[in-house]
Amino acid sequence: MNAIEWKGKLSAIRDSFSVSITKEPAENPEALELHFLGRKGELALLLRDLKDIPLEERKPLGALGNTAKQEMEAKLAELKGATGAAGPAVKAGIDLTLPGWPFPKGSLHPLTHTMNRLAEGFLKLGFTMADGPLIEDDYHNFEALNFPPFHPARDMQDTFYVDAKDSGGKSLLLRTQTSGVQIRSMEKQDPPLRVFHTGRVFRSEAVDASHSFAFHQIEGLYVDKGVSMADLKWTVDTFIKDLFGSAVKTRFNPSYFPFVEPGAEVDMSCIFCKSAAGRCPVCKGTGWLEMLGAGVVHPNVLKACKYDPEKWSGFAFGAGIERFAMLLYGISDMRMLYENDLRILKQVQ
Ligand code: PHE
């Protein structure tokens, strides 16, 4: 190769480098570096060919080659800066301009949302949050709540019994209601007291659209001097209106629970059938939805907790969380709340 040919080759390499470096989208600068400036790169091979050229011509050619090399290095450094090519991602051949893998955002379960909303309602009314165990003893789940052994009201709340060697002689069961938290709260604290609790309960029930062997309840208890049914009515009515809107009405029907006297079931006016009364599938055309059990705390319950019933009185209420969740989010079958089908869960964010 003579000097003229060598110069021609150098300018061809520079041209091809200029084309490569200005390509859109940008080429991987590491690959370009290897191709042009690497040990076996185009420019390195050309510089090696200098040895075939007479000594006196070699010097200025070498200088030309070096200038070309420096220019290429500077351009490559610029490109690396623009693409962040110095990082390990580019070294590994990862294209940072591609969209990332979808990373779906999790969210709270509709039942958790509902419990939080109910809790907010009672916190606003000055209630504090109380707690109790899921594995409960017979005394707190039944006896202290005025269900003596063999009381027929126990039949409605059959459950799962726990056979534990270290139960200290207590008969243990999965709690059937959150009402035991009433007892545990009064045992812990002197009156006056205003508490609520949300949590899971269990019953030996066949699963269908409105029953499950495990479900959730909210419980409330207020004990003070002179607390009456009127306080209960105001509290429940305010709470329901806060959740479902002020147009909703509530009504109390007499009912029986061993731990309250008088006892009531609380209905709210159906929120679905305003225009189609008589045919609404949710309230079965009655215009009312049963929402809570409630009543004035039975003196036997106060006595069991060493509260003097002559001095103190209170009200208690309890309700199924699933019912609230289904109404708040328009879910028609309770099982949808447990199947964890993302198509359902995603609708409640
Ligand atoms: N614990 C009752 C039930 O599960 C509901 C209730 C709670 C009733 C508090 C009255 C007062 O059916």
Coordinates of C-alpha atoms and ligand atoms in Angstrom, one line a residue:
M1 CA 0.0 0.0 0.0
N2 CA 1.3 3.5 -0.8
A3 CA 0.7 6.8 1.0
I4 CA -2.1 7.9 -1.3
E5 CA -4.0 4.6 -0.9
W6 CA -3.4 4.8 2.9
K7 CA -4.9 8.3 3.0
G8 CA -7.9 7.1 0.9
K9 CA -8.5 4.3 3.3
L10 CA -8.3 6.6 6.3
S11 CA -10.8 9.0 4.9
A12 CA -13.2 6.1 4.1
I13 CA -13.0 4.9 7.7
R14 CA -13.7 8.5 8.9
D15 CA -16.7 8.7 6.6
S16 CA -18.1 5.4 7.7
F17 CA -17.5 6.4 11.4
S18 CA -19.4 9.7 10.9
V19 CA -22.4 7.9 9.3
S20 CA -22.4 5.3 12.2
I21 CA -22.2 7.8 14.9
T22 CA -25.0 10.0 13.7
K23 CA -27.5 7.2 13.1
E24 CA -31.0 7.5 14.6
P25 CA -31.7 5.7 16.8
A26 CA -28.1 5.9 18.2
E27 CA -25.9 2.8 17.8
N28 CA -24.4 1.2 20.9
P29 CA -21.2 3.2 21.5
E30 CA -19.4 0.2 22.9
A31 CA -19.9 -1.7 19.7
L32 CA -18.8 1.3 17.6
E33 CA -15.7 1.6 19.7
L34 CA -14.8 -2.0 19.2
H35 CA -15.5 -1.8 15.5
F36 CA -13.4 1.3 14.8
L37 CA -10.9 1.7 17.6
G38 CA -10.6 -1.8 19.1
R39 CA -7.4 -3.8 18.9
K40 CA -8.6 -5.4 15.7
G41 CA -10.7 -2.4 14.8
E42 CA -10.6 -0.7 11.3
L43 CA -8.3 2.2 12.4
A44 CA -5.9 -0.1 14.4
L45 CA -5.5 -2.3 11.4
L46 CA -4.8 0.7 9.1
L47 CA -2.3 2.1 11.5
R48 CA -0.6 -1.3 11.5
D49 CA -0.3 -1.1 7.7
L50 CA 1.9 2.0 8.1
K51 CA 4.9 -0.3 8.4
D52 CA 4.6 -1.1 4.7
I53 CA 5.0 2.6 3.9
P54 CA 8.5 4.2 3.5
L55 CA 9.8 5.8 6.7
E56 CA 9.9 9.4 5.5
E57 CA 6.1 9.3 4.5
R58 CA 5.1 7.4 7.5
K59 CA 5.4 10.3 10.0
P60 CA 2.8 12.7 8.7
L61 CA 0.4 9.8 8.0
G62 CA 0.8 8.6 11.6
A63 CA -0.1 12.1 12.7
L64 CA -3.2 12.1 10.5
G65 CA -4.2 8.7 11.9
N66 CA -3.8 9.9 15.5
T67 CA -5.9 13.0 14.9
A68 CA -8.6 10.8 13.4
K69 CA -8.4 8.5 16.4
Q70 CA -8.7 11.4 18.9
E71 CA -11.7 12.8 17.0
M72 CA -13.4 9.4 17.1
E73 CA -12.8 9.0 20.8
A74 CA -14.2 12.4 21.5
K75 CA -17.4 11.7 19.5
L76 CA -17.8 8.3 21.2
A77 CA -17.5 9.9 24.6
E78 CA -20.2 12.3 23.6
L79 CA -22.5 9.5 22.5
K80 CA -21.8 7.5 25.7
G81 CA -22.8 10.6 27.7
A82 CA -26.1 10.9 25.8
T83 CA -27.1 7.2 26.1
G84 CA -25.7 6.6 29.6
A85 CA -23.6 3.9 28.0
A86 CA -21.0 3.9 30.7
G87 CA -23.5 2.0 32.9
P88 CA -23.7 -1.8 33.3
A89 CA -27.0 -1.9 31.5
V90 CA -25.5 -1.0 28.1
K91 CA -22.5 -3.2 28.7
A92 CA -25.0 -6.1 29.2
G93 CA -26.8 -5.1 25.9
I94 CA -30.0 -3.9 27.7
D95 CA -31.9 -1.3 25.7
L96 CA -32.9 1.3 28.3
T97 CA -35.3 3.0 25.8
L98 CA -37.7 0.0 25.8
P99 CA -40.8 0.2 28.1
G100 CA -40.4 -1.6 31.4
W101 CA -42.2 -4.8 32.5
P102 CA -45.7 -3.9 33.9
F103 CA -45.6 -3.9 37.7
P104 CA -49.2 -3.8 38.8
K105 CA -49.9 -1.8 41.9
G106 CA -51.5 -3.7 44.8
S107 CA -54.4 -2.2 46.7
L108 CA -56.3 -2.9 49.9
H109 CA -59.0 -5.7 49.8
P110 CA -62.6 -4.4 49.6
L111 CA -63.2 -5.8 53.1
T112 CA -60.2 -3.9 54.5
H113 CA -61.5 -0.8 52.7
T114 CA -64.9 -1.3 54.3
M115 CA -63.5 -1.9 57.8
N116 CA -61.4 1.3 57.4
R117 CA -64.5 3.3 56.4
L118 CA -66.6 1.9 59.3
A119 CA -63.7 2.6 61.7
E120 CA -63.4 6.2 60.4
G121 CA -67.1 6.7 61.1
F122 CA -66.8 5.6 64.7
L123 CA -63.5 7.4 65.4
K124 CA -65.3 10.5 64.3
L125 CA -68.0 9.8 66.9
G126 CA -65.4 9.6 69.7
F127 CA -65.1 5.8 69.9
T128 CA -61.6 4.2 70.3
M129 CA -60.4 1.0 68.7
A130 CA -60.4 -2.2 70.9
D131 CA -59.1 -5.7 70.2
G132 CA -59.7 -9.3 71.1
P133 CA -58.4 -12.8 70.1
L134 CA -59.8 -14.9 67.2
I135 CA -59.4 -18.0 69.3
E136 CA -61.7 -17.2 72.2
D137 CA -62.8 -19.0 75.3
D138 CA -66.3 -20.1 76.0
Y139 CA -66.6 -17.5 78.8
H140 CA -65.8 -14.4 76.7
N141 CA -67.7 -15.6 73.6
F142 CA -70.8 -16.9 75.4
E143 CA -71.1 -17.1 79.1
A144 CA -70.2 -13.5 80.2
L145 CA -72.5 -12.4 77.4
N146 CA -75.4 -14.0 79.2
F147 CA -75.5 -17.3 77.2
P148 CA -75.3 -19.8 80.0
P149 CA -74.3 -23.4 79.0
F150 CA -77.1 -25.1 77.1
H151 CA -78.8 -21.8 76.3
P152 CA -80.8 -22.2 73.1
A153 CA -79.3 -19.0 71.6
R154 CA -76.0 -20.9 71.3
D155 CA -77.5 -23.1 68.6
M156 CA -77.5 -20.2 66.2
Q157 CA -73.8 -19.8 66.6
D158 CA -72.3 -23.2 66.2
T159 CA -68.5 -22.9 65.5
F160 CA -65.2 -24.7 65.4
Y161 CA -63.8 -25.9 68.7
V162 CA -60.1 -25.9 69.5
D163 CA -58.6 -28.9 71.2
A164 CA -55.5 -27.4 73.0
K165 CA -53.5 -29.1 75.7
D166 CA -52.4 -25.9 77.2
S167 CA -55.8 -24.2 77.4
G168 CA -55.7 -24.2 81.2
G169 CA -59.0 -26.1 81.4
K170 CA -60.8 -23.5 79.3
S171 CA -62.9 -24.6 76.4
L172 CA -61.5 -22.8 73.4
L173 CA -63.3 -22.0 70.1
L174 CA -63.1 -19.8 67.1
R175 CA -65.1 -16.8 68.1
T176 CA -68.6 -16.6 66.6
Q177 CA -69.1 -12.9 67.2
T178 CA -67.1 -9.8 68.0
S179 CA -69.3 -9.3 71.1
G180 CA -66.6 -10.9 73.3
V181 CA -64.5 -7.7 72.7
Q182 CA -67.2 -6.0 74.8
I183 CA -66.3 -8.2 77.8
R184 CA -62.6 -7.9 77.2
S185 CA -62.8 -4.1 77.0
M186 CA -64.8 -3.8 80.2
E187 CA -62.4 -6.2 82.0
K188 CA -59.5 -4.0 81.0
Q189 CA -61.0 -0.6 81.6
D190 CA -63.3 1.1 84.2
P191 CA -66.4 3.0 83.0
P192 CA -67.1 5.3 81.2
L193 CA -66.0 3.6 78.0
R194 CA -66.7 4.0 74.3
V195 CA -65.0 1.4 72.1
F196 CA -65.4 -0.4 68.7
H197 CA -63.7 -3.3 67.1
T198 CA -63.6 -4.8 63.6
G199 CA -62.4 -8.3 62.9
R200 CA -63.0 -11.9 61.7
V201 CA -65.5 -14.3 63.2
F202 CA -66.3 -18.0 62.4
R203 CA -69.4 -20.1 62.3
S204 CA -70.0 -23.7 61.2
E205 CA -72.1 -22.6 58.2
A206 CA -72.5 -24.0 54.6
V207 CA -71.1 -21.5 52.2
D208 CA -73.6 -19.7 49.8
A209 CA -74.2 -16.3 48.3
S210 CA -74.8 -14.8 51.7
H211 CA -73.1 -17.2 54.2
S212 CA -69.6 -18.2 55.0
F213 CA -67.7 -20.2 57.6
A214 CA -65.5 -17.1 58.2
F215 CA -66.7 -13.5 57.9
H216 CA -66.2 -10.1 59.6
Q217 CA -68.1 -8.0 62.1
I218 CA -68.0 -4.6 63.6
E219 CA -68.8 -4.2 67.3
G220 CA -69.5 -1.1 69.3
L221 CA -70.0 -0.5 73.0
Y222 CA -70.7 2.7 75.0
V223 CA -71.1 2.6 78.8
D224 CA -71.6 5.8 80.8
K225 CA -74.1 7.3 83.3
G226 CA -77.6 7.4 81.9
V227 CA -76.9 5.9 78.4
S228 CA -80.2 4.9 76.9
M229 CA -81.9 3.5 73.8
A230 CA -82.2 7.1 72.5
D231 CA -78.4 7.4 72.4
L232 CA -78.2 4.1 70.5
K233 CA -80.7 5.3 68.0
W234 CA -78.9 8.6 67.4
T235 CA -75.5 7.0 67.1
V236 CA -76.6 4.3 64.7
D237 CA -78.6 6.7 62.6
T238 CA -75.7 9.2 62.3
F239 CA -73.3 6.4 61.4
I240 CA -75.5 5.0 58.7
K241 CA -76.2 8.4 57.2
D242 CA -72.5 9.2 57.2
L243 CA -71.9 6.1 55.1
F244 CA -74.8 6.0 52.8
G245 CA -76.0 9.6 52.7
S246 CA -78.5 11.7 54.7
A247 CA -81.5 10.6 52.6
V248 CA -81.3 7.1 54.1
K249 CA -83.7 6.2 57.0
T250 CA -83.2 3.8 59.8
R251 CA -85.8 1.8 61.8
F252 CA -85.6 -0.4 64.9
N253 CA -87.4 -3.7 65.2
P254 CA -87.6 -5.6 68.5
S255 CA -85.3 -8.6 68.5
Y256 CA -83.5 -10.9 70.9
F257 CA -79.8 -11.2 71.8
P258 CA -79.0 -12.6 75.3
F259 CA -76.6 -9.7 76.1
V260 CA -78.9 -6.8 75.5
E261 CA -82.3 -5.8 76.8
P262 CA -84.2 -4.4 75.0
G263 CA -82.7 -5.7 71.8
A264 CA -83.3 -4.6 68.3
E265 CA -82.5 -5.3 64.7
V266 CA -81.7 -2.1 62.8
D267 CA -82.9 -1.7 59.2
M268 CA -82.0 1.0 56.7
S269 CA -84.1 2.1 53.8
C270 CA -83.0 0.3 50.6
I271 CA -80.5 2.4 48.6
F272 CA -81.2 0.5 45.4
C273 CA -84.9 0.5 44.8
K274 CA -85.9 4.2 45.1
S275 CA -87.6 4.0 41.7
A276 CA -88.6 0.4 41.5
A277 CA -90.1 -0.4 44.9
G278 CA -91.8 -3.8 45.0
R279 CA -89.4 -5.4 42.5
C280 CA -86.0 -4.7 44.0
P281 CA -83.9 -7.9 44.2
V282 CA -81.6 -6.5 46.9
C283 CA -84.4 -5.8 49.5
K284 CA -86.8 -8.3 48.0
G285 CA -89.3 -5.5 47.5
T286 CA -89.6 -4.7 51.2
G287 CA -87.8 -1.3 50.9
W288 CA -85.6 -2.2 53.9
L289 CA -82.2 -3.8 54.5
E290 CA -81.3 -5.4 57.8
M291 CA -78.0 -4.0 58.8
L292 CA -77.3 -4.3 62.6
G293 CA -78.1 -6.0 65.8
A294 CA -78.2 -3.7 68.8
G295 CA -79.6 -3.0 72.2
V296 CA -79.1 -1.7 75.7
V297 CA -76.4 -3.8 77.6
H298 CA -78.0 -6.4 79.8
P299 CA -77.3 -5.9 83.6
N300 CA -76.0 -9.5 83.8
V301 CA -73.2 -8.5 81.3
L302 CA -72.3 -5.4 83.3
K303 CA -72.2 -7.5 86.5
A304 CA -70.0 -10.1 84.9
C305 CA -67.5 -7.3 84.2
K306 CA -67.8 -5.8 87.7
Y307 CA -69.6 -2.7 86.5
D308 CA -72.5 -1.7 88.8
P309 CA -75.7 -1.8 86.7
E310 CA -77.4 0.6 89.2
K311 CA -74.8 3.2 88.4
W312 CA -73.8 2.5 84.8
S313 CA -75.7 1.7 81.6
G314 CA -74.7 1.3 78.0
F315 CA -75.6 0.3 74.5
A316 CA -74.0 -2.2 72.1
F317 CA -74.3 -2.9 68.5
G318 CA -72.8 -5.3 66.0
A319 CA -73.0 -5.8 62.2
G320 CA -71.6 -7.9 59.4
I321 CA -68.8 -6.1 57.4
E322 CA -69.5 -8.2 54.2
R323 CA -73.1 -6.8 54.1
F324 CA -71.7 -3.2 54.1
A325 CA -69.0 -4.1 51.6
M326 CA -71.6 -5.6 49.2
L327 CA -73.8 -2.6 49.4
L328 CA -71.0 0.0 49.2
Y329 CA -69.4 -1.6 46.2
G330 CA -72.3 -3.2 44.5
I331 CA -71.2 -6.8 45.0
S332 CA -74.0 -9.3 44.7
D333 CA -72.4 -12.6 45.9
M334 CA -70.5 -12.7 49.2
R335 CA -68.2 -15.4 47.7
M336 CA -66.7 -12.8 45.4
L337 CA -65.1 -11.3 48.4
Y338 CA -63.1 -14.4 49.2
E339 CA -62.2 -15.8 45.7
N340 CA -59.7 -13.0 45.1
D341 CA -60.5 -12.7 41.5
L342 CA -58.4 -9.7 40.3
R343 CA -61.3 -8.6 38.0
I344 CA -63.4 -8.0 41.1
L345 CA -60.6 -6.7 43.4
K346 CA -59.4 -4.2 40.8
Q347 CA -62.7 -2.4 40.9
V348 CA -62.2 -1.3 44.5
Q349 CA -59.0 0.8 44.7
Ligands
PHE1 N1 -73.2 -10.4 68.2 C1 -74.5 -10.3 67.5 C2 -74.5 -11.3 66.4 O1 -73.5 -11.7 65.9 C3 -74.8 -8.9 67.1 C4 -75.1 -7.9 68.2 C5 -74.0 -7.2 68.7 C6 -76.3 -7.7 68.7 C7 -74.2 -6.3 69.7 C8 -76.5 -6.8 69.7 C9 -75.5 -6.1 70.2 O2 -75.6 -11.7 65.9

